[in-house]
Amino acid sequence: RPPSWVEASEPPMSSGQAVPVSEWLKTFVPLGTYSEDAWAPAGAGVLIVDLPVVWLVTSKRMVHSLEGPVAAFLEHGEGATILDLSEGHAKSGLEWIEHEELDLIVSLFPTSPAWKIKAFAQQQCVPSAELSQLLPVVSAGCPYGTIEVERPRPFMLEGSIANLDRPLIHTTAPLLPRNAGAPLFLPGPEAFRLAGVLSRTLLVPEGDPRVPPIRLAEAIGMEPVWDLVRGEQARAQRKAVAG
């Protein structure tokens, strides 16, 4: 079946049962640009579902920095496919929807049974009121240029919440280079929950120049994300693809 902007009646990610980490990582989408069939990484995104549609959430700064088309790298059976989101927007009349103040941007995301993707429903996201300092969190990111692999494979990196300035979250879980827009997870005994979307790295300098700076990652909590995908622009686009 060809890709569709409208998802089926059930969320792609199941809830209420133990789910392997490998399943949660299917919500992670490597993003970049490409020319002449060569894909170059530039960022990442995370998928959420608000029935009957799926949304891609990522970094507004990253998307605006790209000079070529925005393309997702997706597993497809035993191989992979490059999904040109810019071309999809042009053909369907859709466009990115961005937050006026925060480093957030979203797009409706087409789905296909052949793609190995999952998405978080709102009940699988962490309300900001449940977050606190020192709470363990996990970031996801692809270590591009470090380990030779045939396709991007996200690593899981541990840390904790260092500070909360809602909706901003500062954490010691690192944001790897070329992974802006990647998810920040709150791990649990049975399920990972989505805590936020990683935006940038902050360096805290040491007084001694021989000592490397402390690295913190900044993420944006989920409340502004859900506000964005349920705003006026998003409702109009949902109506357009639903026919």
XYZ file of C-alpha atoms in Angstrom:
243
model
C 0.000 0.000 0.000
C 1.390 3.466 -0.848
C 2.188 5.957 1.919
C -0.779 7.801 3.385
C -1.026 11.003 5.421
C -3.859 9.461 7.455
C -3.031 6.627 9.877
C -5.223 3.690 10.856
C -7.557 3.735 13.842
C -5.033 2.464 16.413
C -1.837 4.186 17.641
C 1.345 2.677 16.181
C 2.842 2.283 19.682
C 1.023 -0.058 22.032
C 0.594 0.799 25.695
C -0.165 -0.977 28.916
C 2.401 -3.735 28.397
C 6.164 -4.226 28.461
C 7.711 -2.975 25.215
C 11.327 -3.679 24.174
C 13.633 -0.673 23.856
C 14.066 -1.532 20.178
C 10.386 -0.694 19.671
C 10.658 2.716 21.337
C 13.622 3.537 19.104
C 11.314 3.192 16.085
C 9.843 6.568 17.067
C 13.253 8.119 16.261
C 13.588 9.513 12.718
C 16.999 10.448 11.262
C 16.647 13.671 9.261
C 18.887 15.347 6.746
C 19.047 16.354 3.118
C 20.107 14.634 -0.063
C 21.215 15.109 -3.643
C 21.795 12.487 -6.351
C 20.660 9.713 -3.985
C 23.253 10.630 -1.335
C 21.628 11.330 2.046
C 23.491 13.579 4.529
C 22.456 13.671 8.216
C 21.593 17.003 9.784
C 19.181 16.306 12.642
C 16.531 13.997 14.007
C 12.875 13.924 14.887
C 10.368 11.961 16.932
C 6.930 10.709 15.888
C 3.732 11.284 17.839
C 0.215 10.163 16.969
C -2.972 12.174 17.376
C -5.520 9.954 15.711
C -5.999 9.595 12.856
C -2.712 11.289 11.884
C 0.983 11.009 12.749
C 3.185 14.066 13.315
C 6.951 14.496 13.062
C 8.377 16.821 15.726
C 11.850 18.289 15.368
C 14.064 21.386 15.729
C 12.963 24.549 13.941
C 16.552 25.840 13.765
C 17.716 22.609 12.160
C 15.010 22.636 9.476
C 15.657 26.297 8.638
C 19.404 25.635 8.360
C 19.042 23.088 5.545
C 19.757 24.291 2.028
C 18.296 21.230 0.286
C 15.098 19.230 0.743
C 14.299 17.837 4.191
C 14.501 14.050 3.957
C 13.896 11.264 6.468
C 15.889 8.030 6.435
C 13.531 5.113 7.137
C 13.961 1.373 7.457
C 12.001 -0.371 4.717
C 11.893 -4.156 4.935
C 15.490 -5.391 4.809
C 16.648 -2.133 3.250
C 15.893 1.559 3.610
C 14.095 4.396 1.887
C 14.607 8.155 1.777
C 11.374 10.083 2.295
C 11.502 13.586 0.780
C 9.252 15.608 3.079
C 9.750 18.801 1.072
C 8.480 17.086 -2.067
C 5.574 15.602 -0.120
C 4.607 19.065 1.121
C 4.733 20.509 -2.404
C 2.528 17.751 -3.841
C -0.034 17.785 -1.039
C -0.161 21.505 -0.240
C 1.076 20.901 3.307
C 3.780 22.852 5.112
C 5.801 22.919 8.299
C 4.081 24.393 11.345
C 6.468 26.169 13.696
C 6.287 27.503 17.218
C 6.661 31.272 17.352
C 9.039 31.287 20.320
C 10.424 27.795 20.942
C 12.747 25.669 18.799
C 9.890 23.434 17.674
C 8.503 22.622 14.253
C 6.075 19.878 13.214
C 4.858 18.249 10.039
C 2.232 15.689 9.215
C 4.084 12.455 8.510
C 2.920 9.901 5.929
C 2.799 6.266 6.967
C 3.222 2.959 5.204
C 3.006 -0.613 6.532
C 6.430 -1.234 4.967
C 8.178 1.333 7.170
C 9.428 0.280 10.593
C 8.102 3.248 12.528
C 6.197 3.757 15.762
C 4.730 6.856 17.408
C 3.895 8.107 20.900
C 0.312 8.874 21.880
C -0.257 11.691 24.373
C -0.834 9.291 27.254
C 2.681 7.934 26.626
C 4.242 11.378 27.128
C 5.345 12.769 30.484
C 3.470 15.796 31.874
C 5.901 18.480 33.002
C 4.478 18.281 36.523
C 5.937 14.762 36.845
C 9.473 15.886 36.008
C 11.960 16.877 38.693
C 15.672 17.491 39.159
C 17.901 14.377 39.283
C 15.248 12.258 37.584
C 17.029 9.750 35.281
C 16.421 10.337 31.563
C 17.744 8.864 28.312
C 18.566 10.638 25.057
C 18.647 8.965 21.650
C 21.075 9.875 18.896
C 23.139 8.516 16.035
C 26.945 8.809 16.474
C 27.629 9.783 12.859
C 31.235 9.341 11.741
C 32.151 7.238 14.774
C 31.002 3.720 13.924
C 30.617 2.547 10.345
C 27.083 1.234 9.775
C 24.951 0.666 6.700
C 22.123 2.811 8.043
C 21.650 5.238 10.961
C 21.134 3.402 14.255
C 20.343 5.491 17.338
C 22.251 4.921 20.566
C 20.690 5.366 24.016
C 22.599 7.700 26.371
C 21.863 8.054 30.075
C 21.765 11.191 32.187
C 19.535 13.057 34.604
C 17.545 16.256 34.736
C 19.813 19.040 35.943
C 17.314 21.899 35.887
C 13.727 22.675 34.940
C 12.637 26.030 33.561
C 9.360 24.839 32.078
C 8.872 24.177 29.267
C 12.678 23.892 29.023
C 14.495 20.857 30.429
C 18.259 20.854 31.004
C 19.856 17.446 31.246
C 23.200 15.692 31.426
C 21.955 13.138 28.867
C 23.943 14.296 25.823
C 22.650 15.578 22.512
C 24.956 14.085 19.885
C 26.102 16.255 16.951
C 23.681 16.396 13.991
C 20.829 15.078 16.165
C 18.883 18.239 17.071
C 15.211 17.326 17.346
C 15.871 13.886 18.840
C 13.676 12.529 21.646
C 14.386 12.652 25.366
C 12.912 9.610 27.124
C 11.886 8.915 30.697
C 12.644 5.208 31.236
C 10.403 2.998 33.331
C 10.214 -0.676 34.329
C 7.790 -1.535 31.517
C 7.747 1.414 29.141
C 9.663 4.437 28.000
C 7.726 7.703 27.965
C 8.491 10.746 25.857
C 9.678 13.617 28.051
C 10.753 16.173 25.474
C 12.465 17.103 22.229
C 16.192 17.865 22.355
C 17.104 21.251 20.907
C 20.727 22.242 21.541
C 23.906 21.682 23.555
C 24.994 24.167 26.210
C 28.623 24.436 27.317
C 29.377 25.520 30.894
C 33.011 26.743 30.869
C 35.504 25.883 33.588
C 37.816 28.490 35.073
C 40.880 26.456 34.102
C 41.329 26.402 30.283
C 42.912 22.957 30.571
C 39.613 21.532 31.855
C 36.942 20.856 29.203
C 33.581 22.577 29.713
C 30.599 20.757 31.159
C 28.078 19.824 28.484
C 24.352 20.058 29.069
C 21.548 19.405 26.622
C 18.439 21.552 26.405
C 15.095 19.957 25.584
C 11.563 21.272 25.250
C 8.793 19.578 27.205
C 5.772 18.050 25.543
C 2.958 20.485 26.413
C 3.971 23.025 23.703
C 4.240 20.163 21.194
C 0.653 19.041 21.766
C -0.548 22.643 21.672
C 1.154 23.024 18.280
C -0.348 19.896 16.687
C -3.817 20.899 17.902
C -3.618 24.539 16.890
C -5.475 26.267 14.076
C -2.873 25.533 11.381
C -2.653 21.882 12.371
C -6.440 21.471 12.371
C -6.606 22.902 8.852
C -3.965 20.479 7.590
C -5.648 17.506 9.284
C -8.899 18.456 7.560
C -7.118 18.747 4.203
C -5.561 15.264 4.298
C -8.673 13.646 5.712
C -10.557 14.801 2.643
